[in-house]
Amino acid sequence: MINKMELKFSASLSNEVLARQAVIAFISPLDPSLEQIGEIKTIIAEGVSNAIIHGYELDASKDVFLKAIIDGEDLELTITDYGKGIENLEEARKPHYTTRPDLERAGMGLTIMETLSDSFAIKTLPGMGCKLVIKKKITHESVAYGTVSR
Ligand SMILES: Nc1ncnc2c1ncn2[C@@H]1O[C@H](COP(=O)(O)OP(=O)(O)O)[C@@H](O)[C@H]1O
Ligand SMILES: [Mg+2]
């Protein structure tokens, strides 16, 4: 079965928790593990904060768009802003690269999101905005216990 949701919210960091909680509530029928919940929260926090801080430079009159689709055990998240976009995507994707060292940014957001996702795509054009498409399977791997020999 396919299920989908869309959320549009002001580009204010106070809405980060709304974005995280909405998606966690949406995927709860899949019974995600605590680890998966943590990973998805991190992905959304990084993506949404990038849209707000970098895309919109904290202009709360602008809107961030968050979409989630569940197809079986596949989750697809799309985070979109129509802000300033990324000049040099290759540079931006490198660990520790940030254009806002003044805000004490660690430059790890894109790297972390990519690491925690099964697939991670960025579409961006300078002046047009940024769209992240993140895919992650919500599976239940059964824990394999080895035989203990005494
Ligand atoms: N939505 C976005 N809009 C514009 N620029 C972005 C966006 N997301 C990321 N960037 C650019 O990519 C850089 C790296 O992002 P990230 O790895 O999350 O590090 P940080 O947020 O700590 O700077 C940012 O400094 C910024 O220049
Ligand atoms: Mg970031």
XYZ file of N, CA and C and ligand atoms in Angstrom:
478
model
N 0.835 -1.195 0.000
C 0.000 0.000 0.000
C 0.874 1.251 0.000
N 0.427 2.256 -0.739
C 1.151 3.529 -0.761
C 0.423 4.529 0.132
N 1.188 5.226 0.944
C 0.610 6.268 1.785
C 1.500 7.496 1.653
N 0.903 8.694 1.633
C 1.727 9.884 1.460
C 1.260 11.048 2.324
N 2.196 11.960 2.588
C 1.882 13.177 3.343
C 2.707 14.336 2.812
N 2.188 15.534 2.972
C 2.931 16.734 2.609
C 2.734 17.774 3.688
N 3.808 18.513 3.954
C 3.771 19.527 4.996
C 4.475 20.772 4.466
N 3.854 21.928 4.701
C 4.456 23.201 4.301
C 4.534 24.032 5.564
N 5.722 24.564 5.877
C 5.842 25.337 7.110
C 6.820 26.496 6.928
N 6.680 27.504 7.799
C 7.543 28.688 7.723
C 8.980 28.317 8.029
N 9.897 29.030 7.387
C 11.332 28.751 7.526
C 11.863 29.288 8.856
N 11.329 28.699 9.941
C 11.769 29.062 11.282
C 12.311 27.796 11.939
N 13.442 27.916 12.614
C 14.052 26.727 13.227
C 13.143 26.092 14.265
N 12.191 26.865 14.791
C 11.254 26.294 15.767
C 10.351 25.242 15.124
N 10.294 25.206 13.796
C 9.459 24.215 13.112
C 10.185 22.899 12.825
N 11.466 22.849 13.225
C 12.235 21.625 13.005
C 11.587 20.445 13.729
N 11.137 20.698 14.956
C 10.526 19.619 15.754
C 9.212 19.160 15.128
N 8.442 20.092 14.558
C 7.207 19.738 13.855
C 7.516 18.798 12.694
N 8.524 19.160 11.913
C 8.890 18.351 10.746
C 9.293 16.941 11.169
N 10.111 16.853 12.203
C 10.591 15.544 12.680
C 9.443 14.700 13.209
N 8.623 15.313 14.070
C 7.554 14.557 14.730
C 6.485 14.132 13.733
N 6.199 14.980 12.737
C 5.173 14.640 11.737
C 5.578 13.378 10.983
N 6.838 13.319 10.573
C 7.276 12.153 9.806
C 7.335 10.921 10.693
N 7.796 11.071 11.923
C 7.855 9.924 12.838
C 6.441 9.373 13.091
N 5.479 10.274 13.277
C 4.094 9.829 13.464
C 3.580 9.130 12.203
N 3.931 9.701 11.052
C 3.472 9.145 9.767
C 3.986 7.721 9.537
N 5.240 7.474 9.920
C 5.812 6.141 9.647
C 5.573 5.150 10.788
N 4.912 5.584 11.856
C 4.755 4.690 13.011
C 4.051 3.363 12.680
N 3.113 3.329 11.688
C 2.533 2.020 11.349
C 3.568 1.000 10.874
N 4.718 1.484 10.401
C 5.777 0.555 9.957
C 6.564 0.003 11.141
N 6.258 0.492 12.335
C 6.917 0.033 13.548
C 8.446 0.140 13.457
N 8.959 1.354 13.187
C 10.412 1.523 13.061
C 11.123 1.275 14.394
N 12.358 0.831 14.315
C 13.145 0.634 15.538
C 13.561 2.006 16.081
N 13.997 2.034 17.335
C 14.458 3.294 17.928
C 15.632 3.850 17.149
N 16.475 2.954 16.666
C 17.628 3.390 15.869
C 17.164 4.063 14.568
N 16.185 3.434 13.906
C 15.663 4.019 12.663
C 14.982 5.356 12.928
N 14.244 5.451 14.028
C 13.598 6.722 14.378
C 14.660 7.804 14.574
N 15.711 7.457 15.284
C 16.799 8.412 15.525
C 17.443 8.868 14.224
N 17.666 7.919 13.335
C 18.303 8.253 12.053
C 17.413 9.153 11.210
N 16.127 8.843 11.186
C 15.197 9.656 10.382
C 15.066 11.059 10.982
N 15.018 11.144 12.294
C 14.993 12.470 12.935
C 16.222 13.282 12.562
N 17.372 12.641 12.565
C 18.615 13.343 12.230
C 18.597 13.814 10.778
N 18.166 12.935 9.887
C 18.104 13.297 8.463
C 17.215 14.527 8.277
N 16.035 14.501 8.898
C 15.093 15.614 8.727
C 15.635 16.891 9.371
N 16.211 16.760 10.559
C 16.763 17.945 11.227
C 17.851 18.591 10.365
N 18.728 17.789 9.790
C 19.810 18.341 8.965
C 19.253 18.978 7.687
N 18.318 18.288 7.040
C 17.778 18.796 5.777
C 16.962 20.065 5.967
N 16.118 20.053 6.983
C 15.257 21.206 7.241
C 16.089 22.404 7.722
N 17.064 22.152 8.589
C 17.884 23.281 9.071
C 18.711 23.867 7.922
N 19.154 23.043 6.997
C 19.868 23.582 5.829
C 18.963 24.484 4.993
N 17.725 24.022 4.771
C 16.782 24.829 3.983
C 16.568 26.188 4.649
N 16.403 26.163 5.976
C 16.091 27.396 6.709
C 17.319 28.313 6.811
N 18.444 27.734 7.190
C 19.639 28.546 7.453
C 20.330 28.973 6.151
N 20.560 27.992 5.276
C 21.315 28.306 4.054
C 20.399 28.775 2.925
N 19.322 27.995 2.689
C 18.445 28.333 1.574
C 17.781 29.688 1.773
N 17.202 29.875 2.948
C 16.400 31.082 3.195
C 17.068 32.089 4.123
N 18.263 31.782 4.585
C 18.970 32.689 5.505
C 18.044 33.186 6.619
N 17.289 32.237 7.195
C 16.437 32.486 8.369
C 15.313 33.495 8.114
N 14.874 33.595 6.862
C 13.743 34.459 6.528
C 12.438 33.666 6.702
N 11.774 33.878 7.839
C 10.604 33.063 8.201
C 9.371 33.382 7.362
N 9.473 34.349 6.456
C 8.337 34.597 5.554
C 8.333 33.587 4.408
N 9.433 32.806 4.301
C 9.523 31.801 3.236
C 9.031 30.436 3.741
N 8.751 29.540 2.804
C 8.195 28.232 3.162
C 9.128 27.075 2.822
N 9.140 26.094 3.708
C 9.845 24.835 3.475
C 8.788 23.764 3.202
N 9.083 22.858 2.296
C 8.150 21.793 1.908
C 8.746 20.437 2.231
N 7.952 19.622 2.887
C 8.408 18.287 3.281
C 7.378 17.269 2.821
N 7.847 16.281 2.104
C 6.946 15.253 1.586
C 7.444 13.897 2.036
N 6.552 13.005 2.358
C 6.953 11.644 2.697
C 6.011 10.670 2.000
N 6.588 9.632 1.458
C 5.810 8.577 0.811
C 6.274 7.242 1.369
N 5.315 6.428 1.762
C 5.630 5.055 2.168
C 5.067 4.127 1.107
N 5.914 3.271 0.597
C 5.473 2.243 -0.352
C 5.984 0.914 0.192
N 5.100 0.168 0.829
C 5.560 -1.048 1.509
C 6.474 -0.652 2.657
N 7.708 -1.130 2.617
C 8.658 -0.756 3.668
C 9.649 0.314 3.189
N 9.383 0.896 2.008
C 10.258 1.949 1.476
C 9.726 3.324 1.851
N 10.574 4.100 2.489
C 10.234 5.490 2.813
C 11.009 6.419 1.885
N 10.293 7.364 1.260
C 10.958 8.402 0.473
C 10.601 9.754 1.060
N 11.632 10.533 1.386
C 11.451 11.867 1.944
C 11.943 12.892 0.931
N 11.174 13.963 0.765
C 11.620 15.051 -0.102
C 11.553 16.351 0.705
N 12.679 17.039 0.784
C 12.742 18.322 1.496
C 13.110 19.387 0.465
N 12.231 20.384 0.320
C 12.420 21.369 -0.746
C 12.406 22.795 -0.205
N 13.344 23.609 -0.675
C 13.260 25.055 -0.458
C 13.446 25.755 -1.791
N 12.880 26.969 -1.892
C 13.051 27.770 -3.102
C 13.932 28.972 -2.788
N 15.018 28.682 -2.069
C 15.941 29.715 -1.633
C 17.104 29.895 -2.588
N 18.284 30.139 -2.015
C 19.390 30.580 -2.871
C 20.116 29.464 -3.626
N 19.854 28.209 -3.237
C 20.495 27.117 -3.973
C 21.972 26.977 -3.627
N 22.605 25.935 -4.180
C 24.009 25.643 -3.867
C 24.870 25.938 -5.096
N 25.846 26.832 -4.925
C 26.747 27.222 -6.020
C 27.552 26.031 -6.518
N 28.260 25.412 -5.558
C 29.188 24.349 -5.921
C 28.833 23.083 -5.142
N 28.034 22.249 -5.774
C 27.501 21.072 -5.095
C 28.606 20.087 -4.719
N 29.580 19.955 -5.586
C 30.665 19.004 -5.318
C 31.414 19.394 -4.039
N 31.688 20.680 -3.899
C 32.352 21.184 -2.682
C 31.435 20.989 -1.470
N 30.167 21.374 -1.650
C 29.214 21.361 -0.527
C 29.063 19.964 0.063
N 29.197 18.938 -0.781
C 28.991 17.568 -0.303
C 30.192 17.027 0.461
N 31.334 17.736 0.394
C 32.521 17.251 1.105
C 32.355 17.438 2.619
N 32.843 16.452 3.396
C 32.787 16.610 4.858
C 33.499 17.896 5.295
N 32.974 18.545 6.289
C 33.539 19.747 6.922
C 33.438 21.003 6.060
N 32.797 20.908 4.874
C 32.650 22.109 4.057
C 31.420 22.877 4.514
N 31.611 24.139 4.850
C 30.476 25.006 5.179
C 30.718 26.397 4.633
N 29.639 27.049 4.193
C 29.770 28.447 3.777
C 29.425 29.385 4.935
N 29.057 28.769 6.096
C 28.696 29.605 7.243
C 29.513 29.267 8.488
N 30.851 29.375 8.414
C 31.655 29.148 9.620
C 31.329 30.180 10.697
N 30.793 31.333 10.266
C 30.397 32.389 11.214
C 29.292 31.905 12.153
N 28.493 30.941 11.695
C 27.412 30.399 12.529
C 27.863 29.134 13.250
N 29.155 28.880 13.226
C 29.728 27.676 13.836
C 29.080 26.413 13.287
N 28.897 26.377 11.989
C 28.388 25.185 11.331
C 29.538 24.190 11.184
N 29.220 22.908 11.334
C 30.270 21.884 11.277
C 30.523 21.393 9.850
N 29.598 21.711 8.949
C 29.780 21.272 7.565
C 29.596 19.783 7.372
N 28.863 19.140 8.288
C 28.711 17.677 8.222
C 27.298 17.231 7.838
N 26.382 18.181 7.683
C 24.977 17.824 7.471
C 24.750 16.936 6.256
N 25.262 17.350 5.110
C 25.032 16.575 3.883
C 25.690 15.207 3.984
N 26.882 15.168 4.591
C 27.598 13.896 4.757
C 26.815 12.952 5.672
N 26.298 13.495 6.768
C 25.530 12.678 7.715
C 24.262 12.147 7.042
N 23.561 13.017 6.327
C 22.322 12.582 5.660
C 22.597 11.470 4.659
N 23.679 11.630 3.920
C 24.024 10.609 2.921
C 24.350 9.279 3.596
N 25.098 9.351 4.705
C 25.498 8.138 5.430
C 24.287 7.391 5.985
N 23.298 8.133 6.474
C 22.150 7.506 7.122
C 21.064 7.063 6.131
N 21.221 7.438 4.857
C 20.201 7.108 3.858
C 20.642 5.918 3.017
N 19.664 5.219 2.432
C 19.996 4.186 1.447
C 20.310 4.847 0.114
N 19.606 5.935 -0.184
C 19.936 6.704 -1.379
C 19.646 8.170 -1.095
N 20.516 9.038 -1.590
C 20.460 10.452 -1.242
C 20.788 11.282 -2.480
N 19.818 12.069 -2.949
C 20.038 12.876 -4.155
C 19.759 14.339 -3.859
N 20.568 15.210 -4.446
C 20.362 16.656 -4.306
C 20.136 17.237 -5.691
N 19.041 17.990 -5.824
C 18.832 18.757 -7.056
C 18.854 20.220 -6.658
N 19.721 20.994 -7.273
C 19.801 22.407 -6.899
C 20.289 23.238 -8.075
N 19.830 24.482 -8.095
C 20.325 25.452 -9.060
C 20.493 26.762 -8.293
N 21.641 27.435 -8.471
C 21.819 28.712 -7.773
C 20.650 29.664 -8.063
N 20.086 30.218 -7.016
C 18.977 31.156 -7.161
C 17.617 30.497 -7.263
N 17.594 29.155 -7.402
C 16.321 28.459 -7.612
C 15.901 27.625 -6.412
N 16.865 27.240 -5.582
C 16.519 26.434 -4.420
C 17.194 25.093 -4.408
N 16.675 24.237 -3.564
C 17.342 22.969 -3.295
C 16.286 21.917 -2.963
N 16.435 20.752 -3.577
C 15.520 19.639 -3.303
C 16.334 18.406 -2.942
N 16.040 17.841 -1.779
C 16.705 16.613 -1.350
C 15.719 15.466 -1.496
N 16.164 14.381 -2.082
C 15.329 13.177 -2.150
C 16.084 12.048 -1.447
N 15.469 11.588 -0.368
C 16.123 10.631 0.526
C 15.304 9.346 0.556
N 15.968 8.233 0.375
C 15.258 6.950 0.458
C 15.847 6.101 1.564
N 14.954 5.478 2.299
C 15.399 4.634 3.406
C 14.384 3.524 3.636
N 14.890 2.324 3.728
C 14.019 1.176 3.988
C 13.777 1.044 5.483
N 12.521 0.824 5.857
C 12.197 0.576 7.265
C 11.955 -0.917 7.406
N 13.025 -1.638 7.632
C 12.906 -3.097 7.711
C 13.156 -3.569 9.124
N 12.738 -4.771 9.386
C 13.013 -5.400 10.678
C 13.956 -6.555 10.442
N 15.217 -6.294 10.707
C 16.168 -7.391 10.557
C 16.107 -8.222 11.828
N 15.899 -9.519 11.657
C 15.871 -10.367 12.850
C 17.303 -10.512 13.353
N 17.439 -10.431 14.663
C 18.769 -10.507 15.258
C 19.253 -11.951 15.194
N 20.432 -12.137 14.660
C 20.971 -13.505 14.553
C 21.855 -13.790 15.761
N 21.487 -14.800 16.497
C 22.292 -15.189 17.656
C 23.197 -16.349 17.274
N 24.473 -16.216 17.531
C 25.396 -17.316 17.246
C 25.298 -18.360 18.343
N 25.744 -19.534 18.036
C 25.739 -20.590 19.058
C 26.923 -20.374 20.002
N 26.626 -20.392 21.273
C 27.706 -20.204 22.243
C 28.207 -21.587 22.664
N 29.475 -21.835 22.427
C 30.025 -23.131 22.861
C 30.724 -22.968 24.200
N 30.559 -23.890 25.059
C 31.175 -23.821 26.381
C 32.271 -24.842 26.523
N 19.188 24.026 1.237
C 20.365 24.635 0.986
N 20.387 25.827 0.330
C 21.553 26.454 0.067
N 22.764 25.976 0.409
C 22.813 24.800 1.069
C 21.620 24.068 1.393
N 21.996 22.934 2.035
C 23.334 22.959 2.096
N 23.847 24.080 1.524
C 25.280 24.440 1.375
O 26.052 23.279 1.608
C 26.974 23.523 2.686
C 27.185 22.240 3.473
O 26.001 21.861 4.149
P 26.120 20.957 5.451
O 26.946 19.764 5.090
O 24.768 20.700 5.981
O 26.977 21.832 6.454
P 26.544 23.108 7.349
O 25.056 23.193 7.381
O 27.141 22.831 8.691
O 27.171 24.311 6.667
C 26.357 24.659 3.476
O 27.327 25.391 4.201
C 25.722 25.495 2.361
O 26.677 26.290 1.712
Mg 23.791 21.633 7.571
